[in-house]
């Protein structure tokens, strides 16, 4: 192809240092575009269109999820790639050696959803330590079934590694049961995978769901949020708590902190669950939302965001949302690798951003165009 010819000519020119060939390189279309891109990124010490500054208005998505908005808070450029351009990494099941963290989380979520929702359907909550053996047997049967179903996808990796992963998952879900039996806070599990926002016409919304999205008025751009809540527990006195299962390590999450826009899921779930409770005629409010790290990796820790902390810090919450909405609507999507490129962990856009992304972002960090973003990232 013409592109391959250009590439071979460029490679030969560089390899042989042939003056005539080198002189011809600027005339090649690919070389011109590449040169303009590099000059735009490394020339001025300000953000350009090559750094995600579109210099044009962007149509706000009709709905957002909490995790998508957290993506913008973490790295606006990744949000641009995923949400605006809809770029996705292609999965290749035949190249899988072992479970991905995403697949491992999916399997554990499936096991716990079926286990806990089954207990609710059979009126076996709250859990009674005297029935531990019966719970364990039920859990073993569900776990084996989920394993078998996932095997049909062909994405389990090498047989030996799949055996190891199954053992790890069994150990984690059995430890989860132990922690549930030891819980003395008085909450009773009620809803699982409940959705706020419309559900596809061909599916039945899980119990506890509401068809109305969570809507927040943010300046001229009202935001509508949709999503699923892993679990809602209700206390006998009427108030509720939200639980979001996490199956990996703790990556900087702290109690009652927005983390510069990276910690919005729990506050948004508090507000969304209030609507879900009202929609299910439960007279109460959401007292707290928590990340529950349900594996040995996370140490079975619970990191909470309380209702009182949210309403005490509503000013910061509003500032973060306003900054994000303004940035998205005006096409501001700079790279934000973070200190030591910490925000790039598991990001599929690393090949696009390049190996020098940290140095480049630091060089342009003082650009006044992102003054509001810099102030937002400083909010704890």
CSV table of C-alpha atoms in Angstrom, one decimal:
chain,number,residue,atom,x,y,z
A,1,UNK,CA,0.0,0.0,0.0
A,2,UNK,CA,1.0,3.6,-0.2
A,3,UNK,CA,1.4,3.8,3.5
A,4,UNK,CA,3.7,0.8,3.6
A,5,UNK,CA,5.7,2.3,0.8
A,6,UNK,CA,6.1,5.6,2.8
A,7,UNK,CA,7.1,3.6,5.9
A,8,UNK,CA,9.7,1.5,4.0
A,9,UNK,CA,11.1,4.6,2.4
A,10,UNK,CA,11.4,6.4,5.7
A,11,UNK,CA,13.0,3.4,7.4
A,12,UNK,CA,15.5,3.1,4.6
A,13,UNK,CA,16.3,6.8,4.7
A,14,UNK,CA,17.0,6.7,8.4
A,15,UNK,CA,19.0,3.5,8.2
A,16,UNK,CA,21.2,4.5,5.3
A,17,UNK,CA,21.4,8.2,6.1
A,18,UNK,CA,20.9,8.9,2.4
A,19,UNK,CA,20.7,12.6,1.8
A,20,UNK,CA,18.4,12.4,-1.1
A,21,UNK,CA,15.9,10.2,0.7
A,22,UNK,CA,16.1,12.2,3.9
A,23,UNK,CA,15.3,15.4,1.9
A,24,UNK,CA,12.2,13.6,0.4
A,25,UNK,CA,10.7,12.6,3.8
A,26,UNK,CA,8.9,15.9,4.5
A,27,UNK,CA,6.9,15.4,1.3
A,28,UNK,CA,5.3,12.1,2.6
A,29,UNK,CA,1.8,12.6,4.0
A,30,UNK,CA,2.3,10.3,7.0
A,31,UNK,CA,5.6,12.1,7.8
A,32,UNK,CA,3.9,15.5,7.6
A,33,UNK,CA,1.1,14.5,9.9
A,34,UNK,CA,3.5,12.9,12.4
A,35,UNK,CA,5.8,15.9,12.3
A,36,UNK,CA,2.9,18.3,12.9
A,37,UNK,CA,1.7,16.2,15.8
A,38,UNK,CA,5.1,16.0,17.5
A,39,UNK,CA,5.7,19.7,16.9
A,40,UNK,CA,2.3,20.6,18.4
A,41,UNK,CA,2.8,18.4,21.4
A,42,UNK,CA,6.4,19.3,22.2
A,43,UNK,CA,6.6,22.8,20.8
A,44,UNK,CA,4.7,25.3,22.9
A,45,UNK,CA,4.5,24.8,26.7
A,46,UNK,CA,0.7,25.0,26.5
A,47,UNK,CA,-2.0,22.4,25.8
A,48,UNK,CA,-2.9,22.1,22.1
A,49,UNK,CA,-5.4,20.0,20.1
A,50,UNK,CA,-2.8,17.2,20.2
A,51,UNK,CA,-3.1,17.1,24.0
A,52,UNK,CA,-6.9,16.8,24.0
A,53,UNK,CA,-7.9,20.5,23.9
A,54,UNK,CA,-10.5,20.4,21.2
A,55,UNK,CA,-11.3,24.1,21.0
A,56,UNK,CA,-14.9,23.3,20.2
A,57,UNK,CA,-18.0,22.5,22.2
A,58,UNK,CA,-18.9,18.9,22.8
A,59,UNK,CA,-22.4,17.6,23.1
A,60,UNK,CA,-22.9,16.2,26.6
A,61,UNK,CA,-23.9,12.5,26.7
A,62,UNK,CA,-27.6,12.0,27.5
A,63,UNK,CA,-26.7,9.9,30.5
A,64,UNK,CA,-23.6,9.1,32.5
A,65,UNK,CA,-22.5,6.5,35.0
A,66,UNK,CA,-20.7,7.4,38.2
A,67,UNK,CA,-17.6,5.4,37.0
A,68,UNK,CA,-17.5,7.3,33.7
A,69,UNK,CA,-17.5,10.6,35.5
A,70,UNK,CA,-14.8,9.3,37.8
A,71,UNK,CA,-12.8,8.5,34.6
A,72,UNK,CA,-12.9,12.2,33.7
A,73,UNK,CA,-11.8,13.1,37.2
A,74,UNK,CA,-8.9,10.7,36.9
A,75,UNK,CA,-7.8,11.5,33.3
A,76,UNK,CA,-10.0,13.6,31.0
A,77,UNK,CA,-8.1,12.2,27.9
A,78,UNK,CA,-9.2,8.7,28.7
A,79,UNK,CA,-12.8,9.9,29.1
A,80,UNK,CA,-12.4,11.5,25.6
A,81,UNK,CA,-11.2,8.2,24.1
A,82,UNK,CA,-13.8,6.0,25.8
A,83,UNK,CA,-16.9,8.2,26.0
A,84,UNK,CA,-16.6,10.7,23.2
A,85,UNK,CA,-14.8,8.6,20.5
A,86,UNK,CA,-16.2,5.3,21.8
A,87,UNK,CA,-12.8,3.6,21.3
A,88,UNK,CA,-12.6,0.1,22.9
A,89,UNK,CA,-9.8,-2.4,23.4
A,90,UNK,CA,-10.3,-5.6,21.4
A,91,UNK,CA,-10.4,-8.7,23.6
A,92,UNK,CA,-8.8,-11.8,22.2
A,93,UNK,CA,-10.0,-14.8,24.3
A,94,UNK,CA,-7.5,-17.2,22.6
A,95,UNK,CA,-4.6,-15.2,23.9
A,96,UNK,CA,-5.7,-15.3,27.6
A,97,UNK,CA,-3.3,-17.0,29.9
A,98,UNK,CA,-5.3,-16.5,33.1
A,99,UNK,CA,-8.3,-14.6,34.3
A,100,UNK,CA,-8.3,-10.9,33.9
A,101,UNK,CA,-9.1,-8.8,37.0
A,102,UNK,CA,-12.4,-7.8,35.2
A,103,UNK,CA,-13.4,-11.4,34.6
A,104,UNK,CA,-12.5,-12.3,38.2
A,105,UNK,CA,-14.6,-9.5,39.5
A,106,UNK,CA,-17.5,-10.6,37.2
A,107,UNK,CA,-17.4,-14.2,38.5
A,108,UNK,CA,-17.4,-13.1,42.2
A,109,UNK,CA,-20.2,-10.6,41.6
A,110,UNK,CA,-22.3,-13.3,40.0
A,111,UNK,CA,-21.7,-15.8,42.9
A,112,UNK,CA,-22.6,-13.3,45.6
A,113,UNK,CA,-25.6,-11.8,43.7
A,114,UNK,CA,-27.1,-15.3,43.3
A,115,UNK,CA,-26.2,-16.4,46.8
A,116,UNK,CA,-27.5,-13.3,48.6
A,117,UNK,CA,-30.6,-12.7,46.5
A,118,UNK,CA,-31.5,-16.4,46.9
A,119,UNK,CA,-31.4,-16.0,50.7
A,120,UNK,CA,-33.7,-13.0,50.5
A,121,UNK,CA,-36.1,-14.8,48.2
A,122,UNK,CA,-36.2,-17.8,50.6
A,123,UNK,CA,-36.7,-15.5,53.6
A,124,UNK,CA,-33.4,-16.6,55.1
A,125,UNK,CA,-32.2,-13.2,56.2
A,126,UNK,CA,-30.9,-11.9,58.4
A,127,UNK,CA,-28.2,-14.5,58.4
A,128,UNK,CA,-28.0,-16.8,61.5
A,129,UNK,CA,-24.6,-18.2,62.5
A,130,UNK,CA,-26.4,-21.4,63.6
A,131,UNK,CA,-27.1,-22.2,59.9
A,132,UNK,CA,-23.6,-21.7,58.7
A,133,UNK,CA,-23.3,-25.3,57.2
A,134,UNK,CA,-26.4,-24.8,55.1
A,135,UNK,CA,-25.2,-21.5,53.8
A,136,UNK,CA,-21.8,-23.0,52.9
A,137,UNK,CA,-23.4,-25.8,51.0
A,138,UNK,CA,-25.6,-23.4,49.1
A,139,UNK,CA,-22.6,-21.2,48.3
A,140,UNK,CA,-20.6,-24.2,47.0
A,141,UNK,CA,-23.4,-25.2,44.6
A,142,UNK,CA,-23.8,-21.7,43.3
A,143,UNK,CA,-20.0,-21.2,42.9
A,144,UNK,CA,-19.7,-24.5,40.9
A,145,UNK,CA,-22.5,-23.4,38.6
A,146,UNK,CA,-21.0,-20.0,37.9
A,147,UNK,CA,-17.6,-21.6,37.2
A,148,UNK,CA,-19.2,-24.0,34.7
A,149,UNK,CA,-21.1,-21.2,33.0
A,150,UNK,CA,-18.0,-19.0,32.7
A,151,UNK,CA,-15.9,-21.9,31.2
A,152,UNK,CA,-18.3,-21.8,28.2
A,153,UNK,CA,-16.9,-18.4,27.3
A,154,UNK,CA,-13.4,-20.0,26.6
A,155,UNK,CA,-11.7,-17.1,28.4
A,156,UNK,CA,-10.4,-19.1,31.4
A,157,UNK,CA,-6.8,-19.3,30.2
A,158,UNK,CA,-4.5,-22.3,30.9
A,159,UNK,CA,-6.2,-25.2,32.7
A,160,UNK,CA,-3.7,-25.1,35.6
A,161,UNK,CA,-4.1,-21.3,36.1
A,162,UNK,CA,-7.9,-21.7,35.9
A,163,UNK,CA,-7.8,-24.3,38.7
A,164,UNK,CA,-5.7,-22.0,40.8
A,165,UNK,CA,-8.1,-19.1,40.2
A,166,UNK,CA,-11.1,-21.3,41.1
A,167,UNK,CA,-9.4,-22.1,44.4
A,168,UNK,CA,-8.7,-18.4,45.2
A,169,UNK,CA,-12.3,-17.4,44.4
A,170,UNK,CA,-13.7,-20.2,46.6
A,171,UNK,CA,-11.5,-19.1,49.4
A,172,UNK,CA,-12.6,-15.5,49.0
A,173,UNK,CA,-16.4,-16.1,48.9
A,174,UNK,CA,-16.2,-18.5,51.9
A,175,UNK,CA,-14.3,-15.8,53.8
A,176,UNK,CA,-17.0,-13.3,52.7
A,177,UNK,CA,-19.6,-15.6,54.3
A,178,UNK,CA,-17.7,-15.6,57.6
A,179,UNK,CA,-17.6,-11.8,57.6
A,180,UNK,CA,-21.3,-11.6,56.8
A,181,UNK,CA,-22.1,-13.9,59.8
A,182,UNK,CA,-20.0,-11.7,62.1
A,183,UNK,CA,-21.8,-8.4,61.0
A,184,UNK,CA,-23.6,-7.0,64.0
A,185,UNK,CA,-24.8,-3.6,62.6
A,186,UNK,CA,-28.4,-4.8,62.3
A,187,UNK,CA,-28.8,-4.2,58.6
A,188,UNK,CA,-30.8,-6.7,56.5
A,189,UNK,CA,-29.9,-7.4,52.8
A,190,UNK,CA,-32.8,-6.3,50.6
A,191,UNK,CA,-32.0,-5.5,47.0
A,192,UNK,CA,-29.2,-6.7,44.6
A,193,UNK,CA,-28.1,-5.3,41.3
A,194,UNK,CA,-31.0,-2.8,41.5
A,195,UNK,CA,-30.9,-0.3,38.7
A,196,UNK,CA,-31.7,3.4,38.6
A,197,UNK,CA,-32.6,4.6,35.2
A,198,UNK,CA,-34.5,2.9,32.3
A,199,UNK,CA,-34.0,-0.8,31.6
A,200,UNK,CA,-33.8,-2.3,28.1
A,201,UNK,CA,-37.3,-3.4,26.9
A,202,UNK,CA,-36.2,-7.0,26.6
A,203,UNK,CA,-35.1,-7.4,30.2
A,204,UNK,CA,-36.8,-7.3,33.5
A,205,UNK,CA,-35.4,-4.8,36.0
A,206,UNK,CA,-34.2,-6.4,39.3
A,207,UNK,CA,-36.2,-5.9,42.5
A,208,UNK,CA,-35.7,-2.4,44.0
A,209,UNK,CA,-35.1,-0.7,40.6
A,210,UNK,CA,-36.5,2.6,39.5
A,211,UNK,CA,-37.0,3.7,35.9
A,212,UNK,CA,-36.1,7.3,36.7
A,213,UNK,CA,-32.4,8.2,36.4
A,214,UNK,CA,-30.7,10.4,39.1
A,215,UNK,CA,-30.9,13.9,37.7
A,216,UNK,CA,-28.8,16.8,39.1
A,217,UNK,CA,-29.0,20.4,38.0
A,218,UNK,CA,-25.4,21.6,37.2
A,219,UNK,CA,-25.5,25.0,35.7
A,220,UNK,CA,-26.9,24.9,32.1
A,221,UNK,CA,-26.2,21.2,31.8
A,222,UNK,CA,-28.4,18.9,33.9
A,223,UNK,CA,-26.7,15.6,34.4
A,224,UNK,CA,-28.6,12.3,34.3
A,225,UNK,CA,-27.0,9.3,35.9
A,226,UNK,CA,-27.9,5.6,35.4
A,227,UNK,CA,-26.3,2.5,36.9
A,228,UNK,CA,-26.6,-0.6,39.0
A,229,UNK,CA,-26.2,-0.8,42.8
A,230,UNK,CA,-24.5,-4.0,43.9
A,231,UNK,CA,-26.5,-4.2,47.2
A,232,UNK,CA,-28.9,-2.2,49.4
A,233,UNK,CA,-29.3,-3.2,53.0
A,234,UNK,CA,-32.2,-1.8,55.1
A,235,UNK,CA,-32.1,-1.3,58.8
A,236,UNK,CA,-35.3,-2.1,60.9
A,237,UNK,CA,-35.5,1.6,61.8
A,238,UNK,CA,-35.8,2.4,58.0
A,239,UNK,CA,-32.5,3.9,57.0
A,240,UNK,CA,-30.4,2.1,54.4
A,241,UNK,CA,-26.8,1.5,53.4
A,242,UNK,CA,-25.3,0.9,49.9
A,243,UNK,CA,-22.6,-1.7,49.3
A,244,UNK,CA,-20.4,-1.7,46.2
A,245,UNK,CA,-18.3,-4.8,46.0
A,246,UNK,CA,-14.6,-4.5,45.1
A,247,UNK,CA,-12.5,-7.4,44.2
A,248,UNK,CA,-9.0,-5.8,43.8
A,249,UNK,CA,-6.6,-3.8,45.8
A,250,UNK,CA,-7.3,-0.5,47.5
A,251,UNK,CA,-6.1,2.2,45.2
A,252,UNK,CA,-6.1,5.4,47.2
A,253,UNK,CA,-9.8,5.3,48.3
A,254,UNK,CA,-10.4,7.0,51.7
A,255,UNK,CA,-13.4,7.6,53.8
A,256,UNK,CA,-15.5,10.7,53.1
A,257,UNK,CA,-13.1,12.0,50.3
A,258,UNK,CA,-13.9,13.0,46.8
A,259,UNK,CA,-10.3,12.6,45.8
A,260,UNK,CA,-10.3,15.4,43.3
A,261,UNK,CA,-13.2,13.9,41.3
A,262,UNK,CA,-12.0,10.2,41.5
A,263,UNK,CA,-14.3,9.4,44.4
A,264,UNK,CA,-17.8,10.3,43.2
A,265,UNK,CA,-19.5,6.9,43.0
A,266,UNK,CA,-20.4,6.6,46.7
A,267,UNK,CA,-21.9,10.1,47.0
A,268,UNK,CA,-23.9,9.6,43.8
A,269,UNK,CA,-25.2,6.2,45.0
A,270,UNK,CA,-26.4,7.8,48.3
A,271,UNK,CA,-28.5,10.2,46.3
A,272,UNK,CA,-29.7,7.6,43.8
A,273,UNK,CA,-30.6,5.1,46.5
A,274,UNK,CA,-32.8,7.8,48.2
A,275,UNK,CA,-34.9,7.8,45.0
A,276,UNK,CA,-34.9,4.0,44.9
A,277,UNK,CA,-36.1,3.8,48.5
A,278,UNK,CA,-38.9,6.3,47.8
A,279,UNK,CA,-39.8,4.4,44.6
A,280,UNK,CA,-40.2,1.2,46.7
A,281,UNK,CA,-42.2,3.0,49.4
A,282,UNK,CA,-39.5,2.6,52.0
A,283,UNK,CA,-39.8,5.4,54.5
A,284,UNK,CA,-36.2,6.2,55.1
A,285,UNK,CA,-33.0,7.6,53.7
A,286,UNK,CA,-29.5,6.3,52.8
A,287,UNK,CA,-27.3,6.6,55.8
A,288,UNK,CA,-24.1,5.6,54.1
A,289,UNK,CA,-22.5,4.0,51.0
A,290,UNK,CA,-19.4,1.9,51.1
A,291,UNK,CA,-16.8,0.1,49.0
A,292,UNK,CA,-16.6,-3.4,50.4
A,293,UNK,CA,-13.3,-5.1,49.4
A,294,UNK,CA,-14.5,-8.7,49.4
A,295,UNK,CA,-11.2,-10.6,48.7
A,296,UNK,CA,-8.0,-11.3,50.4
A,297,UNK,CA,-6.3,-8.7,48.2
A,298,UNK,CA,-8.4,-5.9,49.7
A,299,UNK,CA,-8.3,-7.4,53.2
A,300,UNK,CA,-12.2,-7.4,53.5
A,301,UNK,CA,-12.0,-3.7,54.4
A,302,UNK,CA,-14.9,-1.3,54.2
A,303,UNK,CA,-14.4,2.3,53.1
A,304,UNK,CA,-17.4,4.5,53.7
A,305,UNK,CA,-18.9,7.8,52.7
A,306,UNK,CA,-21.6,8.9,55.1
A,307,UNK,CA,-24.7,10.9,54.3
A,308,UNK,CA,-23.7,13.6,56.9
A,309,UNK,CA,-20.3,14.0,55.3
A,310,UNK,CA,-21.8,14.4,51.8
A,311,UNK,CA,-24.2,17.1,52.9
A,312,UNK,CA,-21.5,18.9,55.0
A,313,UNK,CA,-19.3,19.0,51.9
A,314,UNK,CA,-22.0,19.7,49.3
A,315,UNK,CA,-20.1,22.8,48.2
A,316,UNK,CA,-17.1,20.8,47.2
A,317,UNK,CA,-19.3,18.2,45.5
A,318,UNK,CA,-21.0,20.9,43.5
A,319,UNK,CA,-17.7,22.5,42.5
A,320,UNK,CA,-16.4,19.2,41.2
A,321,UNK,CA,-19.4,18.4,39.2
A,322,UNK,CA,-19.6,22.0,37.7
A,323,UNK,CA,-15.9,21.8,36.7
A,324,UNK,CA,-16.4,18.4,35.1
A,325,UNK,CA,-19.5,19.4,33.2
A,326,UNK,CA,-17.8,22.7,32.0
A,327,UNK,CA,-14.7,20.8,30.9
A,328,UNK,CA,-16.6,18.1,29.0
A,329,UNK,CA,-19.0,20.6,27.3
A,330,UNK,CA,-16.1,22.9,26.2
A,331,UNK,CA,-13.9,20.1,24.9
A,332,UNK,CA,-11.2,20.1,27.6
A,333,UNK,CA,-9.6,16.7,27.7
A,334,UNK,CA,-6.0,16.9,28.8
A,335,UNK,CA,-3.9,13.9,29.8
A,336,UNK,CA,-3.4,13.5,33.5
A,337,UNK,CA,-1.0,10.6,34.2
A,338,UNK,CA,-0.6,11.6,37.8
A,339,UNK,CA,2.5,11.3,39.9
A,340,UNK,CA,4.6,8.5,38.7
A,341,UNK,CA,2.0,7.8,36.0
A,342,UNK,CA,-0.2,6.2,38.6
A,343,UNK,CA,-3.4,7.0,36.7
A,344,UNK,CA,-2.1,5.0,33.7
A,345,UNK,CA,-2.3,1.6,35.5
A,346,UNK,CA,-4.5,-0.7,33.3
A,347,UNK,CA,-5.3,2.1,30.9
A,348,UNK,CA,-5.7,0.9,27.3
A,349,UNK,CA,-4.6,4.3,25.9
A,350,UNK,CA,-0.9,4.1,26.9
A,351,UNK,CA,0.2,3.4,23.2
A,352,UNK,CA,-1.7,6.6,22.2
A,353,UNK,CA,-0.3,8.8,24.9
A,354,UNK,CA,3.3,7.6,24.5
A,355,UNK,CA,6.1,6.7,26.9
A,356,UNK,CA,6.9,10.4,27.7
A,357,UNK,CA,3.3,11.2,28.7
A,358,UNK,CA,4.3,12.1,32.3
A,359,UNK,CA,7.0,14.5,31.3
A,360,UNK,CA,4.8,16.1,28.6
A,361,UNK,CA,1.9,16.6,31.0
A,362,UNK,CA,4.2,18.1,33.7
A,363,UNK,CA,5.6,20.5,31.1
A,364,UNK,CA,2.2,21.9,30.3
A,365,UNK,CA,0.6,21.6,33.7
A,366,UNK,CA,0.7,25.4,34.3
A,367,UNK,CA,-1.5,26.1,31.2
A,368,UNK,CA,-4.2,28.6,32.5
A,369,UNK,CA,-6.8,26.8,30.3
A,370,UNK,CA,-6.9,24.0,32.9
A,371,UNK,CA,-6.8,26.2,36.0
A,372,UNK,CA,-10.2,25.0,37.2
A,373,UNK,CA,-9.2,21.4,36.7
A,374,UNK,CA,-6.0,21.8,38.7
A,375,UNK,CA,-8.1,23.4,41.5
A,376,UNK,CA,-10.5,20.5,41.3
A,377,UNK,CA,-7.8,17.9,41.6
A,378,UNK,CA,-6.7,19.5,44.8
A,379,UNK,CA,-10.0,18.9,46.6
A,380,UNK,CA,-9.7,16.0,49.0
